[in-house]
Short mmCIF file of C-alpha atoms in Angstrom, two decimals:
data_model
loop_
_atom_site.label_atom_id
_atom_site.label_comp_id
_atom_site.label_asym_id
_atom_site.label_seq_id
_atom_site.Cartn_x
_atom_site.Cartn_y
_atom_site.Cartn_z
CA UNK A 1 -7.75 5.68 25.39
CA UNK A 2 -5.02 8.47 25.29
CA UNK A 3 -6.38 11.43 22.73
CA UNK A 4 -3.95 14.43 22.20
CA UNK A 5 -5.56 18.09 22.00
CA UNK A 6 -3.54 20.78 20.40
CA UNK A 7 -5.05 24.31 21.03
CA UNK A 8 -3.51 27.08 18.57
CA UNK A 9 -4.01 31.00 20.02
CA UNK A 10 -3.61 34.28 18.80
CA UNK A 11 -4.63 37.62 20.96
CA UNK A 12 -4.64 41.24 20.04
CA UNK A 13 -3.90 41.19 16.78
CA UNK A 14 -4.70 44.75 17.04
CA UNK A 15 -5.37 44.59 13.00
CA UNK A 16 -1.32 44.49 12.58
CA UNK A 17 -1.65 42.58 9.88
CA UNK A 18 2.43 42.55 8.66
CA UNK A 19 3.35 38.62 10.23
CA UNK A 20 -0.86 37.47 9.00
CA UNK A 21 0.33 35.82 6.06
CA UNK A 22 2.96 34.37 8.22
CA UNK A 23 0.55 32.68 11.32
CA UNK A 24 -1.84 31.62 8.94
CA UNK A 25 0.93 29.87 7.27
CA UNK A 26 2.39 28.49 10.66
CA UNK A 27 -1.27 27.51 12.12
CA UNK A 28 -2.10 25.63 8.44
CA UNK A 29 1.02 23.55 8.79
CA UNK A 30 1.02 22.68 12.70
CA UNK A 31 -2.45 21.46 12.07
CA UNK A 32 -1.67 19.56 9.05
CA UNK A 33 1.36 17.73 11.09
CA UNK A 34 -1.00 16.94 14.46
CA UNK A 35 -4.00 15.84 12.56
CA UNK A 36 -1.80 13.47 10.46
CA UNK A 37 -0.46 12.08 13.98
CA UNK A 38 -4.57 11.39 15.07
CA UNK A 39 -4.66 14.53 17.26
CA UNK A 40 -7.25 16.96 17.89
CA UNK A 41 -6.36 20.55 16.56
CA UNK A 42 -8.52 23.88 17.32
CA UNK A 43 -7.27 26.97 16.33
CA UNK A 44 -8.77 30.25 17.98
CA UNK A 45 -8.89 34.16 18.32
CA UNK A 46 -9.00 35.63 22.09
CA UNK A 47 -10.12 39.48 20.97
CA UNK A 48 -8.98 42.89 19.64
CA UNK A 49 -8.37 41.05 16.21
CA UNK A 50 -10.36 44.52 14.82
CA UNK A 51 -8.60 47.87 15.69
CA UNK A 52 -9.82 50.64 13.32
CA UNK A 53 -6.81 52.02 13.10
CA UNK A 54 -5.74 50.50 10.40
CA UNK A 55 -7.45 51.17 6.69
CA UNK A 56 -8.57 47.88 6.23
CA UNK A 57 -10.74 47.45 9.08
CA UNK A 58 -11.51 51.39 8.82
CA UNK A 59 -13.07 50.35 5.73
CA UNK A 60 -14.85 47.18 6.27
CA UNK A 61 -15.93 48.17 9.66
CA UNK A 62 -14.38 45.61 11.03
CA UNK A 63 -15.84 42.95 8.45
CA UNK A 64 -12.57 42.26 6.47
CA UNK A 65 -10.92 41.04 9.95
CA UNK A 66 -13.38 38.31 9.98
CA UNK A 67 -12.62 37.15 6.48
CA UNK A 68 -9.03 36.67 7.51
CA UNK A 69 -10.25 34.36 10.36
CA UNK A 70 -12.23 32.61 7.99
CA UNK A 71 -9.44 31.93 5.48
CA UNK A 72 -7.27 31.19 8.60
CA UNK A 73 -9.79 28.28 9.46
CA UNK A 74 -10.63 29.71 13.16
CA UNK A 75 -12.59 27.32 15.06
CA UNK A 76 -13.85 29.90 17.64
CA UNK A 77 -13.13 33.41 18.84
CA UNK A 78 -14.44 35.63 21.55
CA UNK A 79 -14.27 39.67 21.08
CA UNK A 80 -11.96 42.26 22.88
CA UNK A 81 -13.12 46.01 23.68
CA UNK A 82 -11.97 46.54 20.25
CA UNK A 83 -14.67 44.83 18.59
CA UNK A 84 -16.65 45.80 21.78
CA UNK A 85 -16.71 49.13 22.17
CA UNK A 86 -15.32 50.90 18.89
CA UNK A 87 -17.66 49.64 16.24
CA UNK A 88 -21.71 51.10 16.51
CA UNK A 89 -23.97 48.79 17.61
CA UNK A 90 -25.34 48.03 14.29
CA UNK A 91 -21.64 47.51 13.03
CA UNK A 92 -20.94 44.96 15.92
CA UNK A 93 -24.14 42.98 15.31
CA UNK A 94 -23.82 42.54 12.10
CA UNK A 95 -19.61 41.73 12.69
CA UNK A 96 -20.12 38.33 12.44
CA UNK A 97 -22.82 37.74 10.00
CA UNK A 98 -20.37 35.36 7.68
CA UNK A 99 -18.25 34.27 10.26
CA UNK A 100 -17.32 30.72 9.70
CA UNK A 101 -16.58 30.16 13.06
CA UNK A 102 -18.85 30.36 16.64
CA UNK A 103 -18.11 33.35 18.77
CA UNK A 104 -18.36 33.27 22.61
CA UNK A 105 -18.88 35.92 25.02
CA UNK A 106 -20.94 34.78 27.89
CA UNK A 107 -21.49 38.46 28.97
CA UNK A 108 -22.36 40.58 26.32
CA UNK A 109 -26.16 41.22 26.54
CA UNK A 110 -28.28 43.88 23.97
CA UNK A 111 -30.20 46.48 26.13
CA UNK A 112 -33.66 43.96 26.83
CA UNK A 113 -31.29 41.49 28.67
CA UNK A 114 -30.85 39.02 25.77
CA UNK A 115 -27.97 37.59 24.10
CA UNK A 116 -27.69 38.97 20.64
CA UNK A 117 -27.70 35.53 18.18
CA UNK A 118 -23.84 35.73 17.49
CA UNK A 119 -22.48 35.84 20.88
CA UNK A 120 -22.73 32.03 22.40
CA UNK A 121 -22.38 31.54 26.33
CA UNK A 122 -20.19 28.77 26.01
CA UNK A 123 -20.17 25.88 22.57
CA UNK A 124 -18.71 22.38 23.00
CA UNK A 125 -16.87 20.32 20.60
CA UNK A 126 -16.66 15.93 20.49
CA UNK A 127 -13.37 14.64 19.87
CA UNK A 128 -13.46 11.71 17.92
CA UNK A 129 -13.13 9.02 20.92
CA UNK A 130 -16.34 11.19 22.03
CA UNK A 131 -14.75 13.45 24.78
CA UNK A 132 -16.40 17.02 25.25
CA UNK A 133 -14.34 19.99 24.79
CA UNK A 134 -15.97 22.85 25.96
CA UNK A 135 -14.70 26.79 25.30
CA UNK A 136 -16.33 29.63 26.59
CA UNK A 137 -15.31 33.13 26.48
CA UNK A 138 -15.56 36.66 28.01
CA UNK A 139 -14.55 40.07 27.62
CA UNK A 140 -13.49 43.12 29.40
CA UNK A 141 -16.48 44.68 31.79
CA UNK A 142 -16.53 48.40 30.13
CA UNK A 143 -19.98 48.55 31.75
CA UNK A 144 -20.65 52.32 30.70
CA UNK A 145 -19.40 52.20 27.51
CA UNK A 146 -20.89 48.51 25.91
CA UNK A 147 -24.35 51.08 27.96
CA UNK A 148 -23.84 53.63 25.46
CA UNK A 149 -24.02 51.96 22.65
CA UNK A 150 -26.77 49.90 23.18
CA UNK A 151 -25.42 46.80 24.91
CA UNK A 152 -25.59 45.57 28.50
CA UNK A 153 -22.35 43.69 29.92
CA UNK A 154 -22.93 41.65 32.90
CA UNK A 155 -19.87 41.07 35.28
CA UNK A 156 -17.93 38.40 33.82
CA UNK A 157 -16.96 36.61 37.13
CA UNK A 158 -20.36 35.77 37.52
CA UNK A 159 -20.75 34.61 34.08
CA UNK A 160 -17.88 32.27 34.76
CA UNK A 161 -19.87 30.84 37.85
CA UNK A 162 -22.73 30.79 35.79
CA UNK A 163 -21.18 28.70 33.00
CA UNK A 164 -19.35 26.58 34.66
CA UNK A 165 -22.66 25.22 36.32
CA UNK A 166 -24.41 24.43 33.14
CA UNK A 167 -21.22 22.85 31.67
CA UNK A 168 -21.38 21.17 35.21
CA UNK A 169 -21.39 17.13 33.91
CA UNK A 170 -21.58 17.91 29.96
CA UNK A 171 -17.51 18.41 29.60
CA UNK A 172 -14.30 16.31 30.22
CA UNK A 173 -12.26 19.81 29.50
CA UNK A 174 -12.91 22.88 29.61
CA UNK A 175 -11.37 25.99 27.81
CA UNK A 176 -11.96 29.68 28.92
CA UNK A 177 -11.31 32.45 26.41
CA UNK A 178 -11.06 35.43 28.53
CA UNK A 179 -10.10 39.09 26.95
CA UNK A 180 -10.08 40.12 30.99
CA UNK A 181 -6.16 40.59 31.62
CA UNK A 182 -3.46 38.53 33.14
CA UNK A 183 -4.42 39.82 36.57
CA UNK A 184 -8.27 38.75 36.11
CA UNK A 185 -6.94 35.46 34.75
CA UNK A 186 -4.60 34.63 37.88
CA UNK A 187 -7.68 35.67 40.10
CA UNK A 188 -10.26 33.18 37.87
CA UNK A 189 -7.86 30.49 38.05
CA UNK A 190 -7.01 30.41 42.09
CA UNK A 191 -11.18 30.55 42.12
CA UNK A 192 -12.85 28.91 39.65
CA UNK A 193 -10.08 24.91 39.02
CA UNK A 194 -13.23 23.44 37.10
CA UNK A 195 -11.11 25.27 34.11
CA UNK A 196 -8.44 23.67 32.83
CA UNK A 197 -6.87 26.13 30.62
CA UNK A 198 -7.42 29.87 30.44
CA UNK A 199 -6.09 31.51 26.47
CA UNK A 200 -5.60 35.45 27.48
CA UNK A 201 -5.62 38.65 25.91
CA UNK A 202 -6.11 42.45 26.49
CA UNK A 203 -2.99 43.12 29.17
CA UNK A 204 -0.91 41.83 26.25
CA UNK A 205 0.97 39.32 28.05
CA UNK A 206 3.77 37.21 27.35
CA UNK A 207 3.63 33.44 28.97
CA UNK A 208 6.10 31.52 27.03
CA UNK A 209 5.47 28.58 29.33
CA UNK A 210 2.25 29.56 30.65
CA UNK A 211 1.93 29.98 34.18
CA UNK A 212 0.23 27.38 36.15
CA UNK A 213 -2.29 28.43 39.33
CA UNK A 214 -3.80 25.25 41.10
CA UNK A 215 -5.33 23.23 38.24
CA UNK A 216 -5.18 25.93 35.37
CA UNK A 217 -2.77 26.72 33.61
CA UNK A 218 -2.99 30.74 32.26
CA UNK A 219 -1.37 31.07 28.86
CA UNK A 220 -0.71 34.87 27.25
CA UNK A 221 0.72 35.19 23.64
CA UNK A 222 1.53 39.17 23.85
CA UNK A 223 0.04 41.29 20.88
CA UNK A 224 0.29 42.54 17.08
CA UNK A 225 0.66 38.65 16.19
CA UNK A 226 4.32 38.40 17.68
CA UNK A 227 3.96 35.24 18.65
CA UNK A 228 1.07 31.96 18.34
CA UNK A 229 0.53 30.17 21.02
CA UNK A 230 0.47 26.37 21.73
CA UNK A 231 -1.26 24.39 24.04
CA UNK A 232 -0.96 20.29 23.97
CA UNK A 233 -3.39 18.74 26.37
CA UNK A 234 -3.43 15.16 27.08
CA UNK A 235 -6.68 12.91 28.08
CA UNK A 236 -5.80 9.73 29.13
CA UNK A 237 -8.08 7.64 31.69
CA UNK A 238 -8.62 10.67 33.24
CA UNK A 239 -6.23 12.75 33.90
CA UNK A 240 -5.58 16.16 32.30
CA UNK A 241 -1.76 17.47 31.48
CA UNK A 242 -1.59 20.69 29.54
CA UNK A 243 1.95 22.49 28.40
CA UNK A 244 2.46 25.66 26.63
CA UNK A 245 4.47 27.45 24.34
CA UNK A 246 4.97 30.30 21.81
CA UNK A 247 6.34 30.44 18.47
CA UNK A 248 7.89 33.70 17.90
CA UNK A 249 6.58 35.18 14.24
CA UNK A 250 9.21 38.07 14.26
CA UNK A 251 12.20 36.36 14.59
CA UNK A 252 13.24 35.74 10.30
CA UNK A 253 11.84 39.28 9.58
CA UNK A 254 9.44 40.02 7.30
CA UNK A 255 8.91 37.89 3.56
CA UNK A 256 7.99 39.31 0.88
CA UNK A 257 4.90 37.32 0.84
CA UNK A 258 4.18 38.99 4.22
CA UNK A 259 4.98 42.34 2.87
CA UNK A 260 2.61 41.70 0.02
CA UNK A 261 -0.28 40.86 1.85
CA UNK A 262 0.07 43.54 4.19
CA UNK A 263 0.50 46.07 1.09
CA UNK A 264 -2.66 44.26 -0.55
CA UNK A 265 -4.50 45.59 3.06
CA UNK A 266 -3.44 48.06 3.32
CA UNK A 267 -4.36 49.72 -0.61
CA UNK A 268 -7.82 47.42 -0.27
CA UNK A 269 -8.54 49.83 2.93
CA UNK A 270 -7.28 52.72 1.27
CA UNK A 271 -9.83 52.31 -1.58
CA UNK A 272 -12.40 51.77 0.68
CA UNK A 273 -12.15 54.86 2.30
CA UNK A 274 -11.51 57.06 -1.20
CA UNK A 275 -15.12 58.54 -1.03
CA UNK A 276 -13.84 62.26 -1.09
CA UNK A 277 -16.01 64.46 2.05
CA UNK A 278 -14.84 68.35 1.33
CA UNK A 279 -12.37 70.60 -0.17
CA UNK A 280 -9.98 72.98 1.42
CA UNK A 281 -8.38 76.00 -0.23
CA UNK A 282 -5.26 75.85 1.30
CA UNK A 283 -3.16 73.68 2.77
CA UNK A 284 -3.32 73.05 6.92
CA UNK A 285 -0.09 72.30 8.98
CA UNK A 286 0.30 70.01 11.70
CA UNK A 287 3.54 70.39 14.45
CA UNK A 288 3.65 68.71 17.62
CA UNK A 289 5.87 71.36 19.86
CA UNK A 290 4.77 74.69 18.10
CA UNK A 291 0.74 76.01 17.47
CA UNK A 292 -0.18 74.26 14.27
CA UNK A 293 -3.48 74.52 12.28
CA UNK A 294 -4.48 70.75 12.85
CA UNK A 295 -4.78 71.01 16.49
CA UNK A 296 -6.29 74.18 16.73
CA UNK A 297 -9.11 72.70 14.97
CA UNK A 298 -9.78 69.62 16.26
CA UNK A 299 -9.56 71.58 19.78
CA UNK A 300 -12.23 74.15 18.27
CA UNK A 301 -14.36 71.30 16.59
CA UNK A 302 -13.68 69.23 19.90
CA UNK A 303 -15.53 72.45 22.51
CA UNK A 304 -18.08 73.44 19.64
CA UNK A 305 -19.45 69.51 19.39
CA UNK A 306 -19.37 68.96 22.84
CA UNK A 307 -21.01 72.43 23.51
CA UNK A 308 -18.29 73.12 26.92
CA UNK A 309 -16.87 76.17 28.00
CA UNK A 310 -13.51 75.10 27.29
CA UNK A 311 -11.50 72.03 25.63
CA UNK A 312 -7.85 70.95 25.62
CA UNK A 313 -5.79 68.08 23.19
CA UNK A 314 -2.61 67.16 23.08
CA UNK A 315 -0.98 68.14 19.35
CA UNK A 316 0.51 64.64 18.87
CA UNK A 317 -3.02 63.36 18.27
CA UNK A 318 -2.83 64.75 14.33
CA UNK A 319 0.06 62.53 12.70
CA UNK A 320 -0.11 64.82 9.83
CA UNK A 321 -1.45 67.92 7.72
CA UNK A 322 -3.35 68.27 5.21
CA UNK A 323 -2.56 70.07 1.48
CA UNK A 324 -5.57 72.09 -0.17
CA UNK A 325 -7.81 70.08 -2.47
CA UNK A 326 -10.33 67.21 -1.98
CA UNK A 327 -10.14 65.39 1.10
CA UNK A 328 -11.22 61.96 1.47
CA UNK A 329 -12.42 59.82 4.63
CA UNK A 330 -8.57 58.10 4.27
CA UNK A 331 -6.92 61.73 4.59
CA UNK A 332 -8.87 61.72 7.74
CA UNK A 333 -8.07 58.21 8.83
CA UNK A 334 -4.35 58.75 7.62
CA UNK A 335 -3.80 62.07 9.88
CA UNK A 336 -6.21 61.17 13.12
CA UNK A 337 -6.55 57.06 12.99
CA UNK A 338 -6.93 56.70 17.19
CA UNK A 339 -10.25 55.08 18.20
CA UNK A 340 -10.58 57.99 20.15
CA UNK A 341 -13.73 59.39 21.52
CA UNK A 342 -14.57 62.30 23.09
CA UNK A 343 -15.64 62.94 26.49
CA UNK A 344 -17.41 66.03 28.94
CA UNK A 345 -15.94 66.47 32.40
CA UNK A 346 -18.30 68.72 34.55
CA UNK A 347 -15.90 70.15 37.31
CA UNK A 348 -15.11 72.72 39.87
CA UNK A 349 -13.00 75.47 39.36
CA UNK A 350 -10.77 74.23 41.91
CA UNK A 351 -10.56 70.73 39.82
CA UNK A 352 -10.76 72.47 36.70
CA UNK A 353 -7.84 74.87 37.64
CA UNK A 354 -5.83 71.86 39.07
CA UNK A 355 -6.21 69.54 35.74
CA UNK A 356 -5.17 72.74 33.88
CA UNK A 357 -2.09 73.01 35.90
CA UNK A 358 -1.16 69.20 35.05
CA UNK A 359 -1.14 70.14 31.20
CA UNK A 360 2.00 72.72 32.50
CA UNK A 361 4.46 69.98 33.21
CA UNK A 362 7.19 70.18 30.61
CA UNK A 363 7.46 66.41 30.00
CA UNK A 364 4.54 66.17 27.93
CA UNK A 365 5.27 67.43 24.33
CA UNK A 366 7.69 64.79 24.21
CA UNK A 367 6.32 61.93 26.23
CA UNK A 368 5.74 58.59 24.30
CA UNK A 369 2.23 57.17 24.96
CA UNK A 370 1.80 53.63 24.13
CA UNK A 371 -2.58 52.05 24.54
CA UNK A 372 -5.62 54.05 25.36
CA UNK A 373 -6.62 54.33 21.93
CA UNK A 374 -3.59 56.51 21.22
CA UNK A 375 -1.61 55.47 17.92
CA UNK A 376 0.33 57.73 17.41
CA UNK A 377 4.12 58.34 18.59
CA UNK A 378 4.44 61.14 20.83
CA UNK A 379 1.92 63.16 23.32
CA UNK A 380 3.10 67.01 21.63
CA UNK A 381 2.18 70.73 23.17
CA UNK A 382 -1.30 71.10 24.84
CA UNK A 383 -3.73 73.12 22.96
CA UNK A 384 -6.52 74.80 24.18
CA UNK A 385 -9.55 76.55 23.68
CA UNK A 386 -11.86 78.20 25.81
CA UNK A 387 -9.23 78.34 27.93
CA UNK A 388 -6.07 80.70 28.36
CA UNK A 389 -3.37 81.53 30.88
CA UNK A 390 -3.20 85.10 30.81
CA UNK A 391 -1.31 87.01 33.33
CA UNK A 392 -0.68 84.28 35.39
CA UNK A 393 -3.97 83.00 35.86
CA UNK A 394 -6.15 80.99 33.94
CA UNK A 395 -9.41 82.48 32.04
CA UNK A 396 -11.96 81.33 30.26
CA UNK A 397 -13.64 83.40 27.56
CA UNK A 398 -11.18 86.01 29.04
CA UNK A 399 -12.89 85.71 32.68
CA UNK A 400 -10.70 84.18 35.53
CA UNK A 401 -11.70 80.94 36.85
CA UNK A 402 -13.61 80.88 40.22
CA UNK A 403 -13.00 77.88 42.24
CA UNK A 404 -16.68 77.50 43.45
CA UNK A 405 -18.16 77.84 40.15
CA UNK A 406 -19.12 74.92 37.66
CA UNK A 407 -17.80 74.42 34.27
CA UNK A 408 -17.95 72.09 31.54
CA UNK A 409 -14.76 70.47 29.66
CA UNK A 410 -14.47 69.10 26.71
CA UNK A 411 -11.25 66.35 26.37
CA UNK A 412 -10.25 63.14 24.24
CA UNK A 413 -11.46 59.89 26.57
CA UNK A 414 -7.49 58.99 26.71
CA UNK A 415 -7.12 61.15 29.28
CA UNK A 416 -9.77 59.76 31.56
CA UNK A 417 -7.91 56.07 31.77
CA UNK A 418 -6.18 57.15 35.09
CA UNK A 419 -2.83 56.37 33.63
CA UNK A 420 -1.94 59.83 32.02
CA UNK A 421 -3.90 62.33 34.49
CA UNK A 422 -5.07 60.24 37.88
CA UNK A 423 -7.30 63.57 38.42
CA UNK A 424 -9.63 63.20 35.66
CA UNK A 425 -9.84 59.33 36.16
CA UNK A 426 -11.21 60.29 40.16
CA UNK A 427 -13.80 63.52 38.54
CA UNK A 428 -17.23 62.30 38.94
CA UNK A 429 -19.54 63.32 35.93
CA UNK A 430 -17.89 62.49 33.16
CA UNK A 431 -20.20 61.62 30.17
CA UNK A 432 -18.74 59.99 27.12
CA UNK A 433 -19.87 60.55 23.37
CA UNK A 434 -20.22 57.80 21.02
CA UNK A 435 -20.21 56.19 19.05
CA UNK A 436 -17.91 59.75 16.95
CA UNK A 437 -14.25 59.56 17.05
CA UNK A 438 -11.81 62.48 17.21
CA UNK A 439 -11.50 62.34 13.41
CA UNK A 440 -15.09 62.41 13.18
CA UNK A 441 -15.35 65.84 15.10
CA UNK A 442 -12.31 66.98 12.55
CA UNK A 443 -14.05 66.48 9.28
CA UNK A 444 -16.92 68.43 11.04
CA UNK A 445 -14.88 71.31 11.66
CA UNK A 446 -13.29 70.77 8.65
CA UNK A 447 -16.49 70.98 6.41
CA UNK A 448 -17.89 74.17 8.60
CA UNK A 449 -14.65 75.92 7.75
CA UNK A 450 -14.70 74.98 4.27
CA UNK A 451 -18.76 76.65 3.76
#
């Protein structure tokens, strides 16, 4: 007999919780309309539902995002690089100790090789004329990173071949979560047609129809919770039709219920966070196109914790100053909220010299940087220390650069994406330090300056 699947998705979330109130809403009554019909509804999360930018999940570590997928009635999730690779190890394990709901990421290993209890290879569901759904999930390889924090991640191509072996026989459909990127998706799909639908995240695509490749059909619903995504599959005697769609969450506005809950969030994170850390005697400015105190700092902090000759930022990293008085780990949050980490580049002076002269070009102070852990608006002025042009030439500690000598340089990890400065993505030792962030290194600096 004909049975009718309905598969509800949301993807980077990206902890913008303003339109929450609003999909929870949406996925509560699309369920309550298909289920009355006889069909099959699962609702699920596709990754980067946590991003500690925000208060709330600055607060809860991350915790508080998985009561709203409770509440929401999630019926599986797998995790993005958010969950990934900007909580400690301790704080990801531990995520999804009340989740409600099964997680799947079939490669995400702990350091010994083994799964860690929470993360699932694949888990299968029984409609009720007995067919098995299956849904397996994985996540973006950031093989160095997940290493540095304790966790081993396995290339996720193989894991797909691995999977779909076992489910080989056990499932009539089969359901691949994959936090990999529209690109990676296309590629699975033209390789791997044992999968019947593949729900997307971390490129933040938009599929309003899906796009179909072979027999899978690749379905994207953007980010921030713009827009839900549908799926309707249809079993019958066989054969497998899927079709896909998005519901736009931004097009009315914002209620005031959404408004509300956001607010409620928002202060919940905020109280969270109140536990004051130092006091200052006098109040500390922040400017992105002229020398500021914020910057100067976290530059300082930035070379002294990374122990480098030099260091360099970009002023449009601190959203804000700070006025004299206590100074709590929100003010921190408020003022540097990127999960940002920072990173040592050991160079040439030729290299060194030739990154330095990329920080010259006049666009930046004004440049708008959207992803890489940057959440702010604008890149701002280059700060520096360590380092100085003087003269003409550059110097550090008031000593010209030689091209044949070695140095050490300390930068935020945003910078070693490739996107913003291709030269630093191609430098060969580069050694990342986690699991700090940027603000971490600032209330540091902050407290030494404050002794």
């Amino acid at each position: 007999m004909k049975e009718t699947i309905h598969l509800l998705h949301v993807n980077d979330l990206h902890s913008h919780f303003e339109h929450w109130e609003k999909i929870v809403r949406y996925m509560d009554e699309q369920k309550e309309l298909y289920e009355s019909a006889g069909d099959i509804v699962y609702k699920l999360d596709i990754g980067d539902h946590v991003d500690r930018f925000h208060p709330f999940t600055e607060g809860t570590m991350g915790k508080g995002n998985i009561e709203l997928l409770n509440a929401a009635g999630m019926d599986g999730a797998t995790i993005g690089n958010n969950e990934g690779i900007t909580l400690p190890h301790e704080a990801l394990n531990h995520l999804y100790d009340e989740a409600r709901f099964p997680v799947t990421v079939a490669n995400l290993y702990d350091e010994l090789g083994r799964r860690p209890n929470w993360a699932l290879p694949y888990f299968i569901r029984t409609t009720p004329q007995g067919r098995k759904v299956a849904f397996f999930g994985v996540t973006a390889p950031f093989t160095e990173l997940y290493r540095l924090l304790g966790w081993k991640l396995t290339d996720p191509y193989e894991e797909i071949g691995a999977v779909l072996k076992e489910l080989e026989g056990q499932a009539d459909l089969i359901v691949l979560l994959s936090h990999l990127g529209l690109p990676s998706d296309e590629w699975i799909a033209a390789n791997y047609p044992g999968i019947h639908v593949i729900l997307g995240g971390h490129t933040h695509h938009i599929l309003h129809h899906g796009k179909v490749i072979g027999n899978t059909l690749i379905c994207g619903a953007g980010k921030y919770g713009m827009f839900v995504g549908h799926v309707e599959i249809t079993i019958d005697n066989g054969e497998i039709t899927a079709v896909s769609s998005l519901k736009g969450m931004t097009d009315e506005g914002y209620t005031n219920k959404e408004i509300e809950t956001a607010n409620l969030l928002y202060n919940q994170g905020k109280a969270e966070l109140s536990d004051v850390l130092l006091n200052i005697t006098h109040p500390l400015t922040t400017d992105w196109f002229k020398t500021s105190d914020m910057p100067k700092l976290l530059c300082e902090g930035l070379r002294e914790w990374c122990k480098t000759d030099c260091a360099f930022i970009n002023a449009g990293l601190l959203l804000d100053g700070l006025d004299k008085g206590p100074i709590t780990r929100f003010d921190l949050h408020r003022i540097c909220p990127h999960p940002i980490n920072p990173c040592i580049l050991t160079v040439s002076g030729w290299e060194l010299l030739s990154i330095l002269a990329q920080t010259e070009n006049p666009k930046w102070p004004h440049f708008q940087v959207k992803g890489l852990g940057f959440r702010g608006s604008v890149m701002g002025m280059f700060v520096y220390d360590g380092v100085e042009k003087k003269d003409g030439d550059w110097r550090i500690h008031g000593e010209r650069i030689l091209k044949r000598a070695e140095y050490t340089l300390a930068i935020p990890d945003m910078f070693t994406f490739g996107y913003l400065f291709p030269e630093i993505k191609d430098v060969k030792r580069k050694r990342y330090l986690m699991p700090e962030f940027l603000r971490d290194l600032l209330g540091w600096k902050l407290a030494q300056s404050a002794r």
